[in-house]
mmCIF file of N, CA and C in Angstrom:
data_model
loop_
_atom_site.group_PDB
_atom_site.id
_atom_site.type_symbol
_atom_site.label_atom_id
_atom_site.label_comp_id
_atom_site.label_asym_id
_atom_site.label_seq_id
_atom_site.Cartn_x
_atom_site.Cartn_y
_atom_site.Cartn_z
ATOM 1 N N MET A 1 162.187 95.337 54.894
ATOM 2 C CA MET A 1 161.100 95.633 53.973
ATOM 3 C C MET A 1 161.705 96.187 52.690
ATOM 4 N N LYS A 2 161.241 95.641 51.575
ATOM 5 C CA LYS A 2 161.778 96.055 50.278
ATOM 6 C C LYS A 2 160.695 96.722 49.436
ATOM 7 N N LEU A 3 160.977 97.967 49.055
ATOM 8 C CA LEU A 3 160.101 98.704 48.151
ATOM 9 C C LEU A 3 160.760 98.712 46.780
ATOM 10 N N VAL A 4 159.939 98.632 45.749
ATOM 11 C CA VAL A 4 160.424 98.771 44.372
ATOM 12 C C VAL A 4 159.533 99.791 43.680
ATOM 13 N N LEU A 5 160.144 100.805 43.100
ATOM 14 C CA LEU A 5 159.416 101.791 42.311
ATOM 15 C C LEU A 5 159.738 101.508 40.846
ATOM 16 N N LYS A 6 158.725 101.081 40.107
ATOM 17 C CA LYS A 6 158.896 100.812 38.684
ATOM 18 C C LYS A 6 158.380 102.016 37.900
ATOM 19 N N ARG A 7 159.292 102.708 37.240
ATOM 20 C CA ARG A 7 158.901 103.845 36.396
ATOM 21 C C ARG A 7 158.305 103.295 35.115
ATOM 22 N N ILE A 8 157.094 103.760 34.781
ATOM 23 C CA ILE A 8 156.394 103.149 33.646
ATOM 24 C C ILE A 8 156.011 104.131 32.544
ATOM 25 N N ASN A 9 156.019 105.425 32.825
ATOM 26 C CA ASN A 9 155.601 106.389 31.805
ATOM 27 C C ASN A 9 156.378 107.681 32.012
ATOM 28 N N ASN A 10 157.475 107.826 31.288
ATOM 29 C CA ASN A 10 158.309 109.020 31.424
ATOM 30 C C ASN A 10 157.939 110.031 30.343
ATOM 31 N N GLN A 11 157.635 111.246 30.773
ATOM 32 C CA GLN A 11 157.273 112.335 29.866
ATOM 33 C C GLN A 11 158.233 113.507 30.062
ATOM 34 N N ASP A 12 158.053 114.582 29.326
ATOM 35 C CA ASP A 12 158.950 115.739 29.404
ATOM 36 C C ASP A 12 158.914 116.436 30.760
ATOM 37 N N THR A 13 157.766 116.388 31.456
ATOM 38 C CA THR A 13 157.646 117.140 32.708
ATOM 39 C C THR A 13 157.300 116.279 33.924
ATOM 40 N N TYR A 14 157.152 114.983 33.729
ATOM 41 C CA TYR A 14 156.834 114.101 34.855
ATOM 42 C C TYR A 14 157.151 112.658 34.503
ATOM 43 N N CYS A 15 157.160 111.830 35.534
ATOM 44 C CA CYS A 15 157.347 110.398 35.354
ATOM 45 C C CYS A 15 156.378 109.669 36.279
ATOM 46 N N GLU A 16 155.582 108.787 35.686
ATOM 47 C CA GLU A 16 154.640 107.987 36.470
ATOM 48 C C GLU A 16 155.269 106.635 36.787
ATOM 49 N N GLY A 17 154.848 106.076 37.920
ATOM 50 C CA GLY A 17 155.367 104.772 38.299
ATOM 51 C C GLY A 17 154.388 104.019 39.167
ATOM 52 N N GLU A 18 154.836 102.841 39.572
ATOM 53 C CA GLU A 18 154.073 102.005 40.482
ATOM 54 C C GLU A 18 154.998 101.580 41.608
ATOM 55 N N LEU A 19 154.492 101.649 42.838
ATOM 56 C CA LEU A 19 155.279 101.291 44.016
ATOM 57 C C LEU A 19 154.820 99.930 44.528
ATOM 58 N N TYR A 20 155.787 99.047 44.723
ATOM 59 C CA TYR A 20 155.535 97.703 45.241
ATOM 60 C C TYR A 20 156.190 97.575 46.611
ATOM 61 N N ILE A 21 155.503 96.890 47.518
ATOM 62 C CA ILE A 21 156.062 96.603 48.835
ATOM 63 C C ILE A 21 156.153 95.091 48.965
ATOM 64 N N ASP A 22 157.374 94.611 49.134
ATOM 65 C CA ASP A 22 157.622 93.169 49.224
ATOM 66 C C ASP A 22 156.897 92.406 48.114
ATOM 67 N N GLY A 23 156.967 92.946 46.895
ATOM 68 C CA GLY A 23 156.440 92.285 45.716
ATOM 69 C C GLY A 23 154.969 92.515 45.414
ATOM 70 N N ILE A 24 154.265 93.258 46.265
ATOM 71 C CA ILE A 24 152.832 93.501 46.069
ATOM 72 C C ILE A 24 152.619 94.967 45.707
ATOM 73 N N LYS A 25 151.879 95.197 44.611
ATOM 74 C CA LYS A 25 151.622 96.586 44.201
ATOM 75 C C LYS A 25 150.856 97.314 45.298
ATOM 76 N N PHE A 26 151.380 98.492 45.648
ATOM 77 C CA PHE A 26 150.780 99.294 46.716
ATOM 78 C C PHE A 26 150.058 100.523 46.183
ATOM 79 N N CYS A 27 150.696 101.268 45.257
ATOM 80 C CA CYS A 27 150.088 102.513 44.786
ATOM 81 C C CYS A 27 150.775 103.005 43.514
ATOM 82 N N SER A 28 150.280 104.125 43.018
ATOM 83 C CA SER A 28 150.909 104.832 41.905
ATOM 84 C C SER A 28 151.876 105.873 42.472
ATOM 85 N N THR A 29 152.818 106.283 41.636
ATOM 86 C CA THR A 29 153.754 107.331 42.037
ATOM 87 C C THR A 29 153.826 108.398 40.952
ATOM 88 N N ILE A 30 154.297 109.573 41.367
ATOM 89 C CA ILE A 30 154.568 110.659 40.427
ATOM 90 C C ILE A 30 155.902 111.284 40.838
ATOM 91 N N GLU A 31 156.733 111.568 39.851
ATOM 92 C CA GLU A 31 158.040 112.177 40.084
ATOM 93 C C GLU A 31 158.320 113.180 38.972
ATOM 94 N N ASP A 32 159.422 113.898 39.154
ATOM 95 C CA ASP A 32 159.929 114.706 38.054
ATOM 96 C C ASP A 32 160.383 113.766 36.942
ATOM 97 N N THR A 33 160.673 114.310 35.778
ATOM 98 C CA THR A 33 161.059 113.496 34.633
ATOM 99 C C THR A 33 162.355 112.728 34.888
ATOM 100 N N ASP A 34 162.423 111.527 34.360
ATOM 101 C CA ASP A 34 163.605 110.673 34.461
ATOM 102 C C ASP A 34 164.564 111.074 33.340
ATOM 103 N N ARG A 35 165.730 111.566 33.713
ATOM 104 C CA ARG A 35 166.724 112.012 32.730
ATOM 105 C C ARG A 35 167.817 110.966 32.498
ATOM 106 N N GLY A 36 167.504 109.702 32.842
ATOM 107 C CA GLY A 36 168.447 108.623 32.579
ATOM 108 C C GLY A 36 169.578 108.513 33.582
ATOM 109 N N LEU A 37 169.405 109.078 34.757
ATOM 110 C CA LEU A 37 170.456 109.018 35.771
ATOM 111 C C LEU A 37 170.456 107.649 36.441
ATOM 112 N N ASP A 38 171.648 107.239 36.881
ATOM 113 C CA ASP A 38 171.836 105.944 37.533
ATOM 114 C C ASP A 38 172.825 106.156 38.679
ATOM 115 N N ASN A 39 172.606 105.464 39.801
ATOM 116 C CA ASN A 39 173.490 105.715 40.945
ATOM 117 C C ASN A 39 174.904 105.164 40.750
ATOM 118 N N ASN A 40 175.184 104.534 39.612
ATOM 119 C CA ASN A 40 176.552 104.126 39.300
ATOM 120 C C ASN A 40 177.333 105.230 38.594
ATOM 121 N N MET A 41 176.643 106.294 38.174
ATOM 122 C CA MET A 41 177.310 107.442 37.547
ATOM 123 C C MET A 41 178.050 108.240 38.619
ATOM 124 N N SER A 42 179.045 108.982 38.184
ATOM 125 C CA SER A 42 179.742 109.873 39.120
ATOM 126 C C SER A 42 178.812 111.031 39.483
ATOM 127 N N VAL A 43 179.054 111.626 40.629
ATOM 128 C CA VAL A 43 178.261 112.782 41.051
ATOM 129 C C VAL A 43 178.390 113.900 40.024
ATOM 130 N N GLU A 44 179.568 114.059 39.443
ATOM 131 C CA GLU A 44 179.785 115.098 38.440
ATOM 132 C C GLU A 44 178.906 114.863 37.209
ATOM 133 N N GLU A 45 178.824 113.614 36.762
ATOM 134 C CA GLU A 45 177.993 113.304 35.599
ATOM 135 C C GLU A 45 176.513 113.525 35.920
ATOM 136 N N ILE A 46 176.099 113.102 37.122
ATOM 137 C CA ILE A 46 174.708 113.312 37.536
ATOM 138 C C ILE A 46 174.374 114.794 37.546
ATOM 139 N N LYS A 47 175.237 115.589 38.146
ATOM 140 C CA LYS A 47 174.984 117.032 38.229
ATOM 141 C C LYS A 47 174.988 117.696 36.858
ATOM 142 N N SER A 48 175.747 117.147 35.914
ATOM 143 C CA SER A 48 175.782 117.738 34.569
ATOM 144 C C SER A 48 174.483 117.478 33.802
ATOM 145 N N LYS A 49 173.754 116.413 34.153
ATOM 146 C CA LYS A 49 172.514 116.057 33.460
ATOM 147 C C LYS A 49 171.265 116.477 34.231
ATOM 148 N N LYS A 50 171.446 116.792 35.491
ATOM 149 C CA LYS A 50 170.326 117.145 36.366
ATOM 150 C C LYS A 50 169.844 118.568 36.091
ATOM 151 N N VAL A 51 168.532 118.731 36.039
ATOM 152 C CA VAL A 51 167.931 120.064 35.990
ATOM 153 C C VAL A 51 167.301 120.265 37.358
ATOM 154 N N TYR A 52 167.807 121.229 38.131
ATOM 155 C CA TYR A 52 167.362 121.385 39.511
ATOM 156 C C TYR A 52 165.839 121.533 39.593
ATOM 157 N N GLY A 53 165.239 120.758 40.492
ATOM 158 C CA GLY A 53 163.800 120.829 40.731
ATOM 159 C C GLY A 53 162.950 120.200 39.647
ATOM 160 N N GLU A 54 163.594 119.586 38.623
ATOM 161 C CA GLU A 54 162.844 119.006 37.504
ATOM 162 C C GLU A 54 163.408 117.657 37.070
ATOM 163 N N THR A 55 164.091 116.972 38.001
ATOM 164 C CA THR A 55 164.753 115.722 37.644
ATOM 165 C C THR A 55 164.489 114.654 38.693
ATOM 166 N N ALA A 56 164.048 113.481 38.242
ATOM 167 C CA ALA A 56 163.877 112.335 39.133
ATOM 168 C C ALA A 56 165.251 111.846 39.589
ATOM 169 N N ILE A 57 165.276 111.250 40.766
ATOM 170 C CA ILE A 57 166.545 110.766 41.305
ATOM 171 C C ILE A 57 167.089 109.612 40.474
ATOM 172 N N PRO A 58 168.391 109.346 40.607
ATOM 173 C CA PRO A 58 168.995 108.250 39.842
ATOM 174 C C PRO A 58 168.403 106.885 40.202
ATOM 175 N N LYS A 59 168.300 106.041 39.194
ATOM 176 C CA LYS A 59 167.896 104.659 39.440
ATOM 177 C C LYS A 59 168.929 104.006 40.356
ATOM 178 N N GLY A 60 168.457 103.086 41.194
ATOM 179 C CA GLY A 60 169.352 102.398 42.120
ATOM 180 C C GLY A 60 168.609 102.003 43.374
ATOM 181 N N THR A 61 169.339 101.510 44.345
ATOM 182 C CA THR A 61 168.760 101.078 45.618
ATOM 183 C C THR A 61 169.257 101.987 46.733
ATOM 184 N N TYR A 62 168.315 102.414 47.575
ATOM 185 C CA TYR A 62 168.615 103.347 48.660
ATOM 186 C C TYR A 62 167.962 102.876 49.952
ATOM 187 N N GLN A 63 168.609 103.176 51.049
ATOM 188 C CA GLN A 63 168.015 102.922 52.359
ATOM 189 C C GLN A 63 167.043 104.050 52.665
ATOM 190 N N ILE A 64 165.964 103.731 53.401
ATOM 191 C CA ILE A 64 164.978 104.726 53.829
ATOM 192 C C ILE A 64 165.015 104.827 55.342
ATOM 193 N N THR A 65 164.980 106.049 55.852
ATOM 194 C CA THR A 65 164.877 106.277 57.290
ATOM 195 C C THR A 65 163.599 107.050 57.585
ATOM 196 N N LEU A 66 163.078 106.828 58.768
ATOM 197 C CA LEU A 66 161.906 107.578 59.251
ATOM 198 C C LEU A 66 162.288 108.443 60.446
ATOM 199 N N ASP A 67 163.573 108.710 60.606
ATOM 200 C CA ASP A 67 164.065 109.371 61.814
ATOM 201 C C ASP A 67 164.431 110.839 61.650
ATOM 202 N N VAL A 68 164.162 111.437 60.476
ATOM 203 C CA VAL A 68 164.566 112.830 60.247
ATOM 204 C C VAL A 68 163.324 113.687 60.011
ATOM 205 N N VAL A 69 163.234 114.781 60.750
ATOM 206 C CA VAL A 69 162.123 115.717 60.579
ATOM 207 C C VAL A 69 162.388 116.566 59.340
ATOM 208 N N SER A 70 161.375 116.702 58.488
ATOM 209 C CA SER A 70 161.492 117.553 57.310
ATOM 210 C C SER A 70 161.215 118.997 57.698
ATOM 211 N N PRO A 71 162.209 119.887 57.573
ATOM 212 C CA PRO A 71 161.970 121.297 57.904
ATOM 213 C C PRO A 71 160.873 121.916 57.028
ATOM 214 N N LYS A 72 160.792 121.478 55.782
ATOM 215 C CA LYS A 72 159.826 122.047 54.840
ATOM 216 C C LYS A 72 158.393 121.604 55.133
ATOM 217 N N PHE A 73 158.224 120.353 55.526
ATOM 218 C CA PHE A 73 156.878 119.795 55.641
ATOM 219 C C PHE A 73 156.407 119.543 57.073
ATOM 220 N N LYS A 74 157.246 119.764 58.061
ATOM 221 C CA LYS A 74 156.916 119.364 59.436
ATOM 222 C C LYS A 74 155.622 119.979 59.965
ATOM 223 N N ASN A 75 155.243 121.151 59.498
ATOM 224 C CA ASN A 75 154.029 121.809 60.002
ATOM 225 C C ASN A 75 152.830 121.663 59.071
ATOM 226 N N ARG A 76 152.970 120.905 57.993
ATOM 227 C CA ARG A 76 151.827 120.683 57.101
ATOM 228 C C ARG A 76 150.814 119.794 57.815
ATOM 229 N N SER A 77 149.555 120.052 57.593
ATOM 230 C CA SER A 77 148.509 119.302 58.300
ATOM 231 C C SER A 77 148.626 117.797 58.051
ATOM 232 N N TRP A 78 148.995 117.402 56.841
ATOM 233 C CA TRP A 78 149.094 115.985 56.514
ATOM 234 C C TRP A 78 150.312 115.305 57.126
ATOM 235 N N ALA A 79 151.276 116.077 57.643
ATOM 236 C CA ALA A 79 152.500 115.508 58.216
ATOM 237 C C ALA A 79 152.516 115.538 59.736
ATOM 238 N N LEU A 80 151.490 116.104 60.346
ATOM 239 C CA LEU A 80 151.480 116.221 61.800
ATOM 240 C C LEU A 80 151.406 114.861 62.493
ATOM 241 N N PHE A 81 150.682 113.916 61.907
ATOM 242 C CA PHE A 81 150.526 112.601 62.541
ATOM 243 C C PHE A 81 151.866 111.879 62.727
ATOM 244 N N CYS A 82 152.849 112.181 61.869
ATOM 245 C CA CYS A 82 154.166 111.535 61.961
ATOM 246 C C CYS A 82 155.232 112.518 62.469
ATOM 247 N N GLU A 83 154.769 113.631 63.030
ATOM 248 C CA GLU A 83 155.649 114.667 63.580
ATOM 249 C C GLU A 83 156.672 115.163 62.566
ATOM 250 N N GLY A 84 156.267 115.139 61.277
ATOM 251 C CA GLY A 84 157.136 115.649 60.218
ATOM 252 C C GLY A 84 158.264 114.722 59.826
ATOM 253 N N LYS A 85 158.275 113.515 60.373
ATOM 254 C CA LYS A 85 159.334 112.550 60.053
ATOM 255 C C LYS A 85 158.909 111.747 58.825
ATOM 256 N N LEU A 86 159.174 112.320 57.665
ATOM 257 C CA LEU A 86 158.777 111.706 56.407
ATOM 258 C C LEU A 86 159.815 110.680 55.958
ATOM 259 N N PRO A 87 159.408 109.671 55.180
ATOM 260 C CA PRO A 87 160.382 108.720 54.647
ATOM 261 C C PRO A 87 161.430 109.449 53.807
ATOM 262 N N ARG A 88 162.694 109.270 54.194
ATOM 263 C CA ARG A 88 163.819 109.963 53.543
ATOM 264 C C ARG A 88 164.763 108.937 52.942
ATOM 265 N N LEU A 89 165.085 109.110 51.658
ATOM 266 C CA LEU A 89 166.035 108.244 50.978
ATOM 267 C C LEU A 89 167.443 108.742 51.287
ATOM 268 N N LEU A 90 168.307 107.830 51.695
ATOM 269 C CA LEU A 90 169.655 108.194 52.120
ATOM 270 C C LEU A 90 170.682 107.995 51.007
ATOM 271 N N ASP A 91 171.657 108.891 51.007
ATOM 272 C CA ASP A 91 172.835 108.781 50.131
ATOM 273 C C ASP A 91 172.484 108.709 48.646
ATOM 274 N N VAL A 92 171.583 109.585 48.216
ATOM 275 C CA VAL A 92 171.242 109.678 46.796
ATOM 276 C C VAL A 92 172.282 110.593 46.134
ATOM 277 N N PRO A 93 173.099 110.062 45.222
ATOM 278 C CA PRO A 93 174.173 110.884 44.645
ATOM 279 C C PRO A 93 173.651 112.088 43.865
ATOM 280 N N GLY A 94 174.179 113.269 44.226
ATOM 281 C CA GLY A 94 173.810 114.501 43.540
ATOM 282 C C GLY A 94 172.510 115.126 44.024
ATOM 283 N N PHE A 95 171.861 114.534 45.039
ATOM 284 C CA PHE A 95 170.584 115.029 45.576
ATOM 285 C C PHE A 95 170.650 115.088 47.095
ATOM 286 N N ASP A 96 169.904 116.013 47.680
ATOM 287 C CA ASP A 96 169.780 116.118 49.135
ATOM 288 C C ASP A 96 168.309 116.167 49.507
ATOM 289 N N GLY A 97 167.976 115.582 50.648
ATOM 290 C CA GLY A 97 166.624 115.714 51.183
ATOM 291 C C GLY A 97 165.545 115.075 50.339
ATOM 292 N N VAL A 98 165.817 113.905 49.747
ATOM 293 C CA VAL A 98 164.836 113.226 48.902
ATOM 294 C C VAL A 98 163.835 112.506 49.803
ATOM 295 N N LEU A 99 162.559 112.852 49.632
ATOM 296 C CA LEU A 99 161.498 112.326 50.479
ATOM 297 C C LEU A 99 160.437 111.610 49.654
ATOM 298 N N ILE A 100 159.649 110.805 50.346
ATOM 299 C CA ILE A 100 158.383 110.318 49.818
ATOM 300 C C ILE A 100 157.329 111.129 50.546
ATOM 301 N N HIS A 101 156.444 111.814 49.787
ATOM 302 C CA HIS A 101 155.473 112.682 50.459
ATOM 303 C C HIS A 101 154.210 112.871 49.639
ATOM 304 N N VAL A 102 153.290 113.609 50.227
ATOM 305 C CA VAL A 102 152.010 113.932 49.613
ATOM 306 C C VAL A 102 152.244 114.905 48.459
ATOM 307 N N MET A 103 151.671 114.591 47.299
ATOM 308 C CA MET A 103 151.654 115.518 46.165
ATOM 309 C C MET A 103 150.667 114.978 45.143
ATOM 310 N N ASN A 104 150.277 115.833 44.238
ATOM 311 C CA ASN A 104 149.360 115.412 43.182
ATOM 312 C C ASN A 104 149.982 115.444 41.799
ATOM 313 N N SER A 105 151.056 116.229 41.625
ATOM 314 C CA SER A 105 151.730 116.286 40.328
ATOM 315 C C SER A 105 153.206 116.584 40.548
ATOM 316 N N ALA A 106 153.993 116.394 39.501
ATOM 317 C CA ALA A 106 155.431 116.639 39.586
ATOM 318 C C ALA A 106 155.750 118.114 39.835
ATOM 319 N N LEU A 107 154.785 118.992 39.608
ATOM 320 C CA LEU A 107 155.001 120.411 39.909
ATOM 321 C C LEU A 107 155.251 120.636 41.399
ATOM 322 N N GLU A 108 154.837 119.693 42.237
ATOM 323 C CA GLU A 108 155.004 119.788 43.686
ATOM 324 C C GLU A 108 156.246 119.047 44.169
ATOM 325 N N SER A 109 157.102 118.650 43.253
ATOM 326 C CA SER A 109 158.279 117.857 43.591
ATOM 327 C C SER A 109 159.554 118.600 43.249
ATOM 328 N N SER A 110 160.585 118.302 44.033
ATOM 329 C CA SER A 110 161.942 118.748 43.690
ATOM 330 C C SER A 110 162.853 117.539 43.797
ATOM 331 N N GLY A 111 162.510 116.501 43.049
ATOM 332 C CA GLY A 111 163.277 115.265 43.091
ATOM 333 C C GLY A 111 162.685 114.227 44.027
ATOM 334 N N CYS A 112 161.570 114.536 44.672
ATOM 335 C CA CYS A 112 160.936 113.615 45.610
ATOM 336 C C CYS A 112 159.950 112.697 44.888
ATOM 337 N N VAL A 113 159.394 111.764 45.645
ATOM 338 C CA VAL A 113 158.430 110.803 45.116
ATOM 339 C C VAL A 113 157.076 111.065 45.769
ATOM 340 N N GLY A 114 156.051 111.240 44.955
ATOM 341 C CA GLY A 114 154.686 111.383 45.454
ATOM 342 C C GLY A 114 153.952 110.065 45.311
ATOM 343 N N VAL A 115 153.073 109.769 46.279
ATOM 344 C CA VAL A 115 152.309 108.526 46.255
ATOM 345 C C VAL A 115 150.821 108.824 46.229
ATOM 346 N N GLY A 116 150.056 107.966 45.551
ATOM 347 C CA GLY A 116 148.613 108.149 45.466
ATOM 348 C C GLY A 116 148.013 107.165 44.485
ATOM 349 N N ILE A 117 146.901 107.565 43.900
ATOM 350 C CA ILE A 117 146.203 106.755 42.906
ATOM 351 C C ILE A 117 146.147 107.567 41.618
ATOM 352 N N LYS A 118 146.634 106.984 40.518
ATOM 353 C CA LYS A 118 146.609 107.708 39.246
ATOM 354 C C LYS A 118 145.162 107.940 38.829
ATOM 355 N N ASP A 119 144.825 109.203 38.555
ATOM 356 C CA ASP A 119 143.477 109.509 38.078
ATOM 357 C C ASP A 119 143.482 110.099 36.675
ATOM 358 N N ARG A 120 144.634 110.550 36.204
ATOM 359 C CA ARG A 120 144.794 111.001 34.825
ATOM 360 C C ARG A 120 146.294 111.138 34.563
ATOM 361 N N ASP A 121 146.664 111.316 33.314
ATOM 362 C CA ASP A 121 148.081 111.420 32.977
ATOM 363 C C ASP A 121 148.744 112.544 33.755
ATOM 364 N N GLY A 122 149.880 112.211 34.383
ATOM 365 C CA GLY A 122 150.665 113.207 35.109
ATOM 366 C C GLY A 122 150.069 113.644 36.424
ATOM 367 N N HIS A 123 149.102 112.908 36.948
ATOM 368 C CA HIS A 123 148.404 113.347 38.161
ATOM 369 C C HIS A 123 147.979 112.149 39.001
ATOM 370 N N ILE A 124 148.126 112.293 40.321
ATOM 371 C CA ILE A 124 147.615 111.293 41.251
ATOM 372 C C ILE A 124 146.676 111.980 42.240
ATOM 373 N N CYS A 125 145.744 111.203 42.783
ATOM 374 C CA CYS A 125 144.828 111.717 43.800
ATOM 375 C C CYS A 125 144.914 110.814 45.027
ATOM 376 N N ASN A 126 144.169 111.148 46.065
ATOM 377 C CA ASN A 126 144.147 110.391 47.316
ATOM 378 C C ASN A 126 145.544 110.257 47.917
ATOM 379 N N SER A 127 146.360 111.268 47.710
ATOM 380 C CA SER A 127 147.751 111.216 48.132
ATOM 381 C C SER A 127 147.902 111.227 49.653
ATOM 382 N N THR A 128 147.097 112.005 50.352
ATOM 383 C CA THR A 128 147.232 112.089 51.806
ATOM 384 C C THR A 128 146.958 110.742 52.457
ATOM 385 N N GLN A 129 145.859 110.092 52.089
ATOM 386 C CA GLN A 129 145.541 108.792 52.690
ATOM 387 C C GLN A 129 146.545 107.729 52.264
ATOM 388 N N THR A 130 146.965 107.753 51.006
ATOM 389 C CA THR A 130 147.951 106.785 50.534
ATOM 390 C C THR A 130 149.254 106.955 51.288
ATOM 391 N N PHE A 131 149.673 108.209 51.501
ATOM 392 C CA PHE A 131 150.900 108.477 52.250
ATOM 393 C C PHE A 131 150.789 107.937 53.674
ATOM 394 N N LYS A 132 149.667 108.203 54.329
ATOM 395 C CA LYS A 132 149.487 107.696 55.703
ATOM 396 C C LYS A 132 149.543 106.180 55.740
ATOM 397 N N ASP A 133 148.874 105.518 54.800
ATOM 398 C CA ASP A 133 148.895 104.059 54.752
ATOM 399 C C ASP A 133 150.323 103.547 54.543
ATOM 400 N N LEU A 134 151.056 104.193 53.652
ATOM 401 C CA LEU A 134 152.447 103.808 53.409
ATOM 402 C C LEU A 134 153.285 104.027 54.658
ATOM 403 N N TYR A 135 153.125 105.176 55.285
ATOM 404 C CA TYR A 135 153.920 105.479 56.472
ATOM 405 C C TYR A 135 153.722 104.413 57.551
ATOM 406 N N TYR A 136 152.497 104.049 57.816
ATOM 407 C CA TYR A 136 152.226 103.050 58.852
ATOM 408 C C TYR A 136 152.821 101.692 58.483
ATOM 409 N N LYS A 137 152.811 101.335 57.205
ATOM 410 C CA LYS A 137 153.455 100.087 56.779
ATOM 411 C C LYS A 137 154.963 100.168 57.026
ATOM 412 N N LEU A 138 155.571 101.298 56.650
ATOM 413 C CA LEU A 138 157.011 101.461 56.856
ATOM 414 C C LEU A 138 157.350 101.449 58.343
ATOM 415 N N LYS A 139 156.533 102.105 59.125
ATOM 416 C CA LYS A 139 156.770 102.185 60.572
ATOM 417 C C LYS A 139 156.721 100.797 61.219
ATOM 418 N N SER A 140 155.947 99.891 60.645
ATOM 419 C CA SER A 140 155.821 98.547 61.216
ATOM 420 C C SER A 140 156.951 97.610 60.777
ATOM 421 N N ALA A 141 157.836 98.073 59.915
ATOM 422 C CA ALA A 141 158.922 97.216 59.426
ATOM 423 C C ALA A 141 159.808 96.772 60.584
ATOM 424 N N THR A 142 160.170 95.514 60.543
ATOM 425 C CA THR A 142 161.039 94.973 61.590
ATOM 426 C C THR A 142 162.483 94.853 61.121
ATOM 427 N N ASP A 143 162.733 95.169 59.863
ATOM 428 C CA ASP A 143 164.086 95.127 59.328
ATOM 429 C C ASP A 143 164.361 96.421 58.565
ATOM 430 N N GLN A 144 165.503 96.500 57.954
ATOM 431 C CA GLN A 144 165.905 97.686 57.185
ATOM 432 C C GLN A 144 164.912 97.907 56.043
ATOM 433 N N ILE A 145 164.613 99.164 55.750
ATOM 434 C CA ILE A 145 163.734 99.529 54.639
ATOM 435 C C ILE A 145 164.598 100.016 53.498
ATOM 436 N N THR A 146 164.410 99.416 52.325
ATOM 437 C CA THR A 146 165.111 99.876 51.129
ATOM 438 C C THR A 146 164.118 100.113 50.014
ATOM 439 N N ILE A 147 164.526 100.970 49.090
ATOM 440 C CA ILE A 147 163.744 101.192 47.878
ATOM 441 C C ILE A 147 164.678 101.052 46.685
ATOM 442 N N THR A 148 164.228 100.276 45.720
ATOM 443 C CA THR A 148 164.951 100.146 44.459
ATOM 444 C C THR A 148 164.124 100.836 43.385
ATOM 445 N N ILE A 149 164.763 101.765 42.693
ATOM 446 C CA ILE A 149 164.089 102.510 41.633
ATOM 447 C C ILE A 149 164.580 101.964 40.302
ATOM 448 N N GLU A 150 163.612 101.495 39.507
ATOM 449 C CA GLU A 150 163.927 100.883 38.208
ATOM 450 C C GLU A 150 163.410 101.737 37.075
#
């Protein structure tokens, strides 16, 4: 299964995007601001440009796993259905614990990706249901899950 996140509106405090699954638009996304990072940069260069808790992950392609429990979110009511095993992006240079999860604005992110429906600039709604729908689609994948961030 191939996911593509197309960043479409980068601002000083957030970045809006659209998430596609196997070429079909699935939902809107919200992230921290895109500071021009790319996974071809060295970790040192990424860390020199990264502002902790306020930077979107580097553009590139990453594998996603559903096999790791999030210590931070495992007991949240919206994560109980999946036993806290949130979609986790693997081997993101200069970042740890990058997840796709429920959120409404970039203020709730530390480099993660929020999914939902854009209802105004810098904000998404219906995040809990969108996350559940995404999770079930990912869970049904019969092959490797990847996400490419553009």
